[in-house]
XYZ file of C-alpha atoms in Angstrom:
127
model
C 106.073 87.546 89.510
C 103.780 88.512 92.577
C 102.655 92.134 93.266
C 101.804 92.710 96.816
C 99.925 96.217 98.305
C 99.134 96.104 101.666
C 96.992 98.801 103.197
C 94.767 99.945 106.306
C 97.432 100.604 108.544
C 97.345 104.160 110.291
C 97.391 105.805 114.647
C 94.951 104.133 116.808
C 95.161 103.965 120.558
C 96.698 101.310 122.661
C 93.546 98.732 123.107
C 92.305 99.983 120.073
C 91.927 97.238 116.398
C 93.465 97.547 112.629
C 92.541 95.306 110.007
C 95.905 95.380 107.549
C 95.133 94.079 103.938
C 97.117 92.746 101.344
C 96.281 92.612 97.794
C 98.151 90.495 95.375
C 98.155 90.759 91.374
C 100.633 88.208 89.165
C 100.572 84.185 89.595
C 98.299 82.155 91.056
C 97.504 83.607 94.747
C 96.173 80.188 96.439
C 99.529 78.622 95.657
C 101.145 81.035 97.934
C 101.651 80.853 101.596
C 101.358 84.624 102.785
C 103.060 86.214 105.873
C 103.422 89.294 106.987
C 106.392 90.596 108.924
C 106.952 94.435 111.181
C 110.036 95.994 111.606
C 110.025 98.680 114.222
C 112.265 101.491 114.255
C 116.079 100.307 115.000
C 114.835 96.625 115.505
C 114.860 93.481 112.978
C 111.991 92.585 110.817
C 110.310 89.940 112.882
C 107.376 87.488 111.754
C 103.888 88.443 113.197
C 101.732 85.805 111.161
C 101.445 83.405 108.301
C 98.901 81.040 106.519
C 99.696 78.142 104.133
C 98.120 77.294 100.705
C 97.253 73.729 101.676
C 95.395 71.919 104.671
C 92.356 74.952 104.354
C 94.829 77.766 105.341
C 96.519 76.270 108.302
C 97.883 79.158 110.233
C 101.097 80.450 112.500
C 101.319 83.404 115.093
C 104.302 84.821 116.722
C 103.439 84.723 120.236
C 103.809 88.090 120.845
C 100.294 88.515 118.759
C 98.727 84.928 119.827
C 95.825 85.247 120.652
C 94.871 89.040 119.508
C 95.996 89.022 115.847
C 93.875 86.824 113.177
C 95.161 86.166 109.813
C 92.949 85.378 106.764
C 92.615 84.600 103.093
C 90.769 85.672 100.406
C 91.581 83.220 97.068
C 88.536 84.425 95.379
C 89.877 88.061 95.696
C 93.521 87.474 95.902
C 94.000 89.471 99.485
C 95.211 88.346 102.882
C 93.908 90.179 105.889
C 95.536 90.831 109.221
C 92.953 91.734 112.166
C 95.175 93.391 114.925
C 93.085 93.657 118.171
C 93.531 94.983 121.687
C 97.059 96.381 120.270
C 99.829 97.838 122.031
C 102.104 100.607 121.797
C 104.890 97.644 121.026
C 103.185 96.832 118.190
C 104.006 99.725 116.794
C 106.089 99.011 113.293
C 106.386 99.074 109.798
C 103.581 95.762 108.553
C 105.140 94.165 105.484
C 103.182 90.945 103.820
C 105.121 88.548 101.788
C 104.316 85.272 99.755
C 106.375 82.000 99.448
C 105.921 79.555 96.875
C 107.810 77.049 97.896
C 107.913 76.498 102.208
C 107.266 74.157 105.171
C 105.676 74.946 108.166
C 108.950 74.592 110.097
C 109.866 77.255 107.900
C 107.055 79.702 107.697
C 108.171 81.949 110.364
C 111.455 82.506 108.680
C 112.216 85.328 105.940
C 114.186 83.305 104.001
C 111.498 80.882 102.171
C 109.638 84.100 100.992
C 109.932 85.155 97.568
C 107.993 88.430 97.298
C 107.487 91.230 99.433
C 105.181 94.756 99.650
C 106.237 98.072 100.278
C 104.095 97.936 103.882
C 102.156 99.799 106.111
C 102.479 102.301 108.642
C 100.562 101.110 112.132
C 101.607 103.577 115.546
C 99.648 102.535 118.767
C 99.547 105.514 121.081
C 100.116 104.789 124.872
């Protein structure tokens, strides 16, 4: 079993930068892959990032954040981080991470593969 709590979400203006954090308690951390997902009000949850567990972290961006969003690991601490820059009102949404034990990097952009999920965070870009 995997505990995830993300936190630092919160209002920041449109150009404006959140670092999101994830902390995980349970199993091993480094054999997870961690993603985190948004879901903005009356939309689908949609995949915003992900890094693996093997070939030093390799990672995966929607394109929607390419380019602006950085995702990063922590094994000695057990966190992932999420470095939102030059954001946009869009962006606006509900920031869930998740961890997968067992996935490919075809699939790391899909829900399905991942096993354990927070409760998320709040982030609200004003125009």
């Amino acid at each position: 079993q995997v505990q995830l709590v993300e936190s630092g979400g919160g209002l920041v203006q449109a150009g404006g930068s959140l670092r999101l954090s994830c902390a995980a308690s349970g199993r091993t951390f480094s054999g997870y892959t961690m993603g985190w997902f948004r879901q903005a009000p009356g939309k689908e949850r949609e995949f915003v990032a992900a890094i693996a567990w093997w070939s030093g972290g390799s990672t995966v961006y929607a394109d929607s954040v390419e380019g602006r969003f950085t995702i990063s690991r922590d094994n000695a601490k057990n966190t992932v981080n999420l470095q939102a820059n030059s954001l946009k009102p869009e962006d606006t949404a509900i920031y869930y991470c998740a961890a997968a034990a067992s996935i490919s990097r075809a699939t790391m952009r899909t829900e399905e593969p991942y096993d354990y999920w927070g409760q998320g965070t709040q982030v609200t870009v004003s125009s």
